[in-house]
């Protein structure tokens, strides 16, 4: 694991965008694994700016997203498809047919997960996968468990995650209780991982992920075993660690 310490969220976003941009510049037909949530918003803003400046071309890029709430359609403002469309896909010259997010409208979990796995096998492991970190140590929506799931599966969101994500919904009752998520195995097979972590509220869990035992009870701890994993974290997120 390589840890890149930055001052604040702005610097984190700039650096993460630069690394993703470098990937696309060096390999224009890259497969980018993408994440949603608060952490990558600034990164996407920088990528859009680079595109607008003529420095980045997404025309040959394919994207695969980590997860989607079960039961939400892409037209729903809280869905991760909607998030990706508004923060990135609708703002750059990407071919929308080459942007993939699990199908939250498929009620049959087995069917939804199988379809996403087939797609992931077809497009291949991501050249670079962007990850945020949940307060309970989740990556994607791989919540704490007694084992690591290999491929896409349907997950019951933990109370911690529901509490953390209710800020995006009108009320707590509106937060979906389940999601489809890429598995830990799929994430670990990506060629490069780029983890972005910001804020004091993530300091304790980041320390566990980086310096604690590797255990499915802290899903992100598996990243210690990835051969090419970079964590960009700000001073607040690193405040519990001496590096
Ligand atoms: C989102 C995802 C989640 C988030 C995590 C952190 O696609 O897979 O693992 O990255 O919940 O969320 P934020 O960035 O909102 O703190």
Short mmCIF file of C-alpha atoms and ligand atoms in Angstrom, two decimals:
data_model
loop_
_atom_site.label_atom_id
_atom_site.label_comp_id
_atom_site.label_asym_id
_atom_site.label_seq_id
_atom_site.Cartn_x
_atom_site.Cartn_y
_atom_site.Cartn_z
CA UNK A 1 0.00 0.00 0.00
CA UNK A 2 1.30 3.39 -0.87
CA UNK A 3 -0.03 6.24 1.22
CA UNK A 4 -0.06 9.72 -0.22
CA UNK A 5 -0.70 12.32 2.47
CA UNK A 6 -2.34 15.54 1.34
CA UNK A 7 -3.45 18.67 3.13
CA UNK A 8 -7.15 18.63 2.51
CA UNK A 9 -10.05 17.44 0.34
CA UNK A 10 -9.20 19.90 -2.46
CA UNK A 11 -5.68 18.55 -2.82
CA UNK A 12 -6.94 14.98 -2.54
CA UNK A 13 -9.41 15.58 -5.38
CA UNK A 14 -6.77 17.18 -7.61
CA UNK A 15 -4.29 14.37 -7.08
CA UNK A 16 -6.85 11.60 -7.60
CA UNK A 17 -8.06 13.24 -10.81
CA UNK A 18 -4.47 13.56 -12.04
CA UNK A 19 -3.85 9.84 -11.50
CA UNK A 20 -7.05 8.88 -13.34
CA UNK A 21 -6.24 11.35 -16.12
CA UNK A 22 -2.75 9.86 -16.48
CA UNK A 23 -4.35 6.42 -16.86
CA UNK A 24 -6.64 7.66 -19.66
CA UNK A 25 -3.84 9.58 -21.39
CA UNK A 26 -1.54 6.55 -21.40
CA UNK A 27 -4.32 4.11 -22.37
CA UNK A 28 -7.25 5.90 -24.05
CA UNK A 29 -9.41 2.75 -24.01
CA UNK A 30 -8.97 2.23 -20.27
CA UNK A 31 -11.58 0.52 -18.13
CA UNK A 32 -12.20 2.81 -15.16
CA UNK A 33 -13.81 1.40 -12.03
CA UNK A 34 -15.77 4.22 -10.42
CA UNK A 35 -17.35 5.02 -7.07
CA UNK A 36 -20.06 7.35 -5.82
CA UNK A 37 -20.62 9.17 -2.51
CA UNK A 38 -19.06 12.38 -1.21
CA UNK A 39 -15.43 11.34 -1.56
CA UNK A 40 -15.16 11.35 -5.39
CA UNK A 41 -17.25 14.47 -6.12
CA UNK A 42 -14.19 16.76 -6.27
CA UNK A 43 -12.26 14.21 -8.33
CA UNK A 44 -15.03 14.15 -10.93
CA UNK A 45 -15.14 17.97 -10.99
CA UNK A 46 -11.45 18.04 -11.87
CA UNK A 47 -11.84 15.36 -14.54
CA UNK A 48 -14.68 17.37 -16.12
CA UNK A 49 -12.50 20.51 -16.05
CA UNK A 50 -9.64 18.64 -17.75
CA UNK A 51 -12.06 17.45 -20.42
CA UNK A 52 -13.40 20.99 -20.93
CA UNK A 53 -9.83 22.28 -21.28
CA UNK A 54 -9.21 19.76 -24.02
CA UNK A 55 -6.74 17.77 -21.91
CA UNK A 56 -8.76 14.60 -21.59
CA UNK A 57 -10.67 12.46 -24.06
CA UNK A 58 -13.17 9.90 -22.73
CA UNK A 59 -14.41 8.69 -26.12
CA UNK A 60 -12.80 5.26 -25.85
CA UNK A 61 -13.18 4.80 -22.11
CA UNK A 62 -15.37 2.13 -20.51
CA UNK A 63 -16.57 2.53 -16.92
CA UNK A 64 -17.87 0.04 -14.38
CA UNK A 65 -19.34 1.27 -11.13
CA UNK A 66 -19.02 -0.47 -7.81
CA UNK A 67 -22.62 -0.55 -6.70
CA UNK A 68 -26.25 0.49 -6.91
CA UNK A 69 -29.16 0.58 -4.48
CA UNK A 70 -31.60 -2.25 -5.03
CA UNK A 71 -34.97 -0.86 -6.07
CA UNK A 72 -33.79 2.48 -7.47
CA UNK A 73 -34.04 3.29 -11.18
CA UNK A 74 -31.43 5.42 -12.91
CA UNK A 75 -33.97 8.25 -13.14
CA UNK A 76 -34.18 8.37 -9.32
CA UNK A 77 -32.07 11.25 -8.03
CA UNK A 78 -30.72 9.09 -5.21
CA UNK A 79 -29.57 6.30 -7.48
CA UNK A 80 -25.90 5.86 -8.20
CA UNK A 81 -26.60 5.83 -11.94
CA UNK A 82 -28.12 9.30 -11.58
CA UNK A 83 -25.13 10.44 -9.51
CA UNK A 84 -22.68 9.25 -12.19
CA UNK A 85 -24.69 10.83 -15.00
CA UNK A 86 -24.86 14.21 -13.30
CA UNK A 87 -21.31 14.33 -11.89
CA UNK A 88 -19.42 12.87 -14.83
CA UNK A 89 -21.05 11.01 -17.72
CA UNK A 90 -23.28 13.85 -18.96
CA UNK A 91 -20.38 16.30 -18.72
CA UNK A 92 -17.73 14.52 -20.78
CA UNK A 93 -17.55 12.84 -24.17
CA UNK A 94 -17.95 9.30 -22.90
CA UNK A 95 -20.05 6.81 -24.90
CA UNK A 96 -23.00 6.20 -22.56
CA UNK A 97 -23.38 2.66 -23.88
CA UNK A 98 -19.98 2.00 -22.34
CA UNK A 99 -20.89 3.15 -18.81
CA UNK A 100 -22.07 0.36 -16.55
CA UNK A 101 -23.77 0.37 -13.15
CA UNK A 102 -25.60 -2.63 -11.60
CA UNK A 103 -29.30 -2.64 -12.51
CA UNK A 104 -31.12 -1.51 -9.36
CA UNK A 105 -34.50 -2.06 -11.03
CA UNK A 106 -33.98 -5.83 -11.32
CA UNK A 107 -35.90 -7.29 -8.35
CA UNK A 108 -34.38 -10.74 -8.81
CA UNK A 109 -31.04 -10.38 -7.00
CA UNK A 110 -29.54 -13.49 -8.53
CA UNK A 111 -30.38 -12.30 -12.02
CA UNK A 112 -29.04 -8.77 -11.39
CA UNK A 113 -25.77 -10.04 -9.93
CA UNK A 114 -25.24 -12.65 -12.62
CA UNK A 115 -25.79 -10.07 -15.35
CA UNK A 116 -23.28 -7.70 -13.76
CA UNK A 117 -20.73 -10.48 -13.28
CA UNK A 118 -21.04 -11.47 -16.94
CA UNK A 119 -20.48 -7.85 -17.91
CA UNK A 120 -17.45 -7.56 -15.62
CA UNK A 121 -15.96 -10.73 -17.08
CA UNK A 122 -16.49 -9.33 -20.56
CA UNK A 123 -14.95 -5.89 -20.06
CA UNK A 124 -12.16 -7.35 -17.92
CA UNK A 125 -10.62 -6.14 -14.70
CA UNK A 126 -10.56 -2.36 -14.37
CA UNK A 127 -7.24 -0.71 -15.19
CA UNK A 128 -7.82 1.51 -12.19
CA UNK A 129 -10.56 1.25 -9.58
CA UNK A 130 -11.49 4.31 -7.53
CA UNK A 131 -12.68 3.51 -4.00
CA UNK A 132 -14.08 5.44 -1.05
CA UNK A 133 -14.09 3.99 2.45
CA UNK A 134 -17.20 3.49 4.57
CA UNK A 135 -17.23 4.34 8.28
CA UNK A 136 -17.57 0.62 9.02
CA UNK A 137 -14.68 -0.23 6.69
CA UNK A 138 -16.77 -1.17 3.68
CA UNK A 139 -15.44 -0.87 0.13
CA UNK A 140 -18.08 -0.87 -2.55
CA UNK A 141 -20.97 -2.02 -0.39
CA UNK A 142 -19.05 -5.00 0.98
CA UNK A 143 -20.15 -4.64 4.57
CA UNK A 144 -18.39 -6.24 7.58
CA UNK A 145 -18.96 -9.97 7.50
CA UNK A 146 -17.40 -13.31 8.47
CA UNK A 147 -16.09 -13.88 4.94
CA UNK A 148 -15.03 -12.01 1.81
CA UNK A 149 -17.48 -12.29 -1.13
CA UNK A 150 -15.79 -12.87 -4.46
CA UNK A 151 -18.20 -11.44 -7.04
CA UNK A 152 -21.28 -9.22 -7.34
CA UNK A 153 -23.87 -9.92 -4.68
CA UNK A 154 -26.87 -8.41 -2.96
CA UNK A 155 -26.05 -6.97 0.44
CA UNK A 156 -28.10 -5.85 3.45
CA UNK A 157 -26.77 -2.42 4.33
CA UNK A 158 -25.61 -2.05 7.92
CA UNK A 159 -27.18 0.43 10.32
CA UNK A 160 -23.93 2.50 10.19
CA UNK A 161 -24.17 2.77 6.41
CA UNK A 162 -27.88 3.63 6.48
CA UNK A 163 -27.18 6.35 9.06
CA UNK A 164 -24.24 7.70 7.02
CA UNK A 165 -26.20 7.75 3.76
CA UNK A 166 -29.49 9.15 5.05
CA UNK A 167 -28.08 12.66 4.48
CA UNK A 168 -28.83 12.17 0.77
CA UNK A 169 -32.49 11.19 1.36
CA UNK A 170 -35.53 13.04 2.65
CA UNK A 171 -35.91 10.67 5.56
CA UNK A 172 -34.21 7.60 6.96
CA UNK A 173 -37.14 5.43 5.84
CA UNK A 174 -36.34 6.36 2.23
CA UNK A 175 -32.81 4.90 2.39
CA UNK A 176 -32.87 1.54 0.57
CA UNK A 177 -31.93 -1.33 2.84
CA UNK A 178 -30.19 -3.41 0.19
CA UNK A 179 -27.72 -2.86 -2.63
CA UNK A 180 -26.00 -4.74 -5.40
CA UNK A 181 -22.23 -4.51 -5.09
CA UNK A 182 -19.14 -5.68 -6.85
CA UNK A 183 -17.41 -8.36 -4.77
CA UNK A 184 -14.08 -8.12 -2.98
CA UNK A 185 -12.54 -10.62 -5.40
CA UNK A 186 -13.44 -8.47 -8.40
CA UNK A 187 -12.01 -5.38 -6.68
CA UNK A 188 -8.81 -7.23 -5.79
CA UNK A 189 -8.35 -8.36 -9.42
CA UNK A 190 -8.30 -4.74 -10.66
CA UNK A 191 -4.87 -3.74 -11.92
CA UNK A 192 -4.60 -0.63 -9.77
CA UNK A 193 -6.61 0.61 -6.81
CA UNK A 194 -6.97 4.26 -5.86
CA UNK A 195 -8.55 4.84 -2.46
CA UNK A 196 -9.56 8.34 -1.41
CA UNK A 197 -10.24 9.10 2.24
CA UNK A 198 -11.00 12.49 3.75
CA UNK A 199 -12.05 13.78 7.16
CA UNK A 200 -11.56 13.12 10.86
CA UNK A 201 -14.60 10.85 10.96
CA UNK A 202 -12.67 8.34 8.81
CA UNK A 203 -9.42 8.46 10.83
CA UNK A 204 -10.15 5.52 13.12
CA UNK A 205 -11.36 3.19 10.37
CA UNK A 206 -8.51 4.17 8.04
CA UNK A 207 -6.02 3.20 10.74
CA UNK A 208 -7.71 -0.20 11.08
CA UNK A 209 -7.70 -0.68 7.30
CA UNK A 210 -4.02 0.16 6.94
CA UNK A 211 -2.48 -1.09 10.17
CA UNK A 212 -4.98 -3.56 11.61
CA UNK A 213 -5.36 -7.29 10.92
CA UNK A 214 -6.75 -8.32 7.55
CA UNK A 215 -10.27 -9.48 8.32
CA UNK A 216 -13.70 -9.49 6.62
CA UNK A 217 -14.93 -7.68 9.71
CA UNK A 218 -13.04 -4.67 8.29
CA UNK A 219 -13.51 -5.34 4.55
CA UNK A 220 -11.10 -2.60 3.43
CA UNK A 221 -8.26 -4.31 5.30
CA UNK A 222 -7.97 -6.76 2.37
CA UNK A 223 -6.43 -3.87 0.41
CA UNK A 224 -3.19 -4.52 2.31
CA UNK A 225 -2.78 -7.54 0.02
CA UNK A 226 -3.24 -5.69 -3.28
CA UNK A 227 0.05 -5.30 -5.18
CA UNK A 228 -0.78 -1.84 -6.53
CA UNK A 229 -2.93 0.09 -4.11
CA UNK A 230 -2.53 3.83 -3.53
CA UNK A 231 -4.39 5.60 -0.74
CA UNK A 232 -4.71 9.34 -0.97
CA UNK A 233 -5.76 10.62 2.42
CA UNK A 234 -5.89 14.07 3.94
CA UNK A 235 -4.32 15.13 7.23
CA UNK A 236 -7.61 14.69 9.10
CA UNK A 237 -8.10 11.15 7.84
CA UNK A 238 -4.50 10.32 8.80
CA UNK A 239 -4.70 12.00 12.20
CA UNK A 240 -4.84 8.67 14.11
CA UNK A 241 -1.72 7.34 12.38
CA UNK A 242 1.95 8.19 12.31
CA UNK A 243 3.26 7.72 8.78
C1 LIG B 1 -19.90 4.20 -3.27
C2 LIG B 1 -19.32 3.16 -2.46
C3 LIG B 1 -19.07 3.33 -0.99
C4 LIG B 1 -18.52 4.71 -0.62
C5 LIG B 1 -18.34 4.81 0.90
C6 LIG B 1 -17.83 6.16 1.32
O1 LIG B 1 -20.00 3.79 -4.60
O2 LIG B 1 -19.05 2.11 -2.96
O3 LIG B 1 -18.16 2.35 -0.56
O4 LIG B 1 -17.30 4.92 -1.27
O5 LIG B 1 -19.57 4.57 1.53
O6 LIG B 1 -18.81 7.11 1.06
P1 LIG B 1 -18.52 8.68 1.18
O7 LIG B 1 -17.52 9.00 0.15
O8 LIG B 1 -19.85 9.33 0.91
O9 LIG B 1 -18.03 8.89 2.58
#
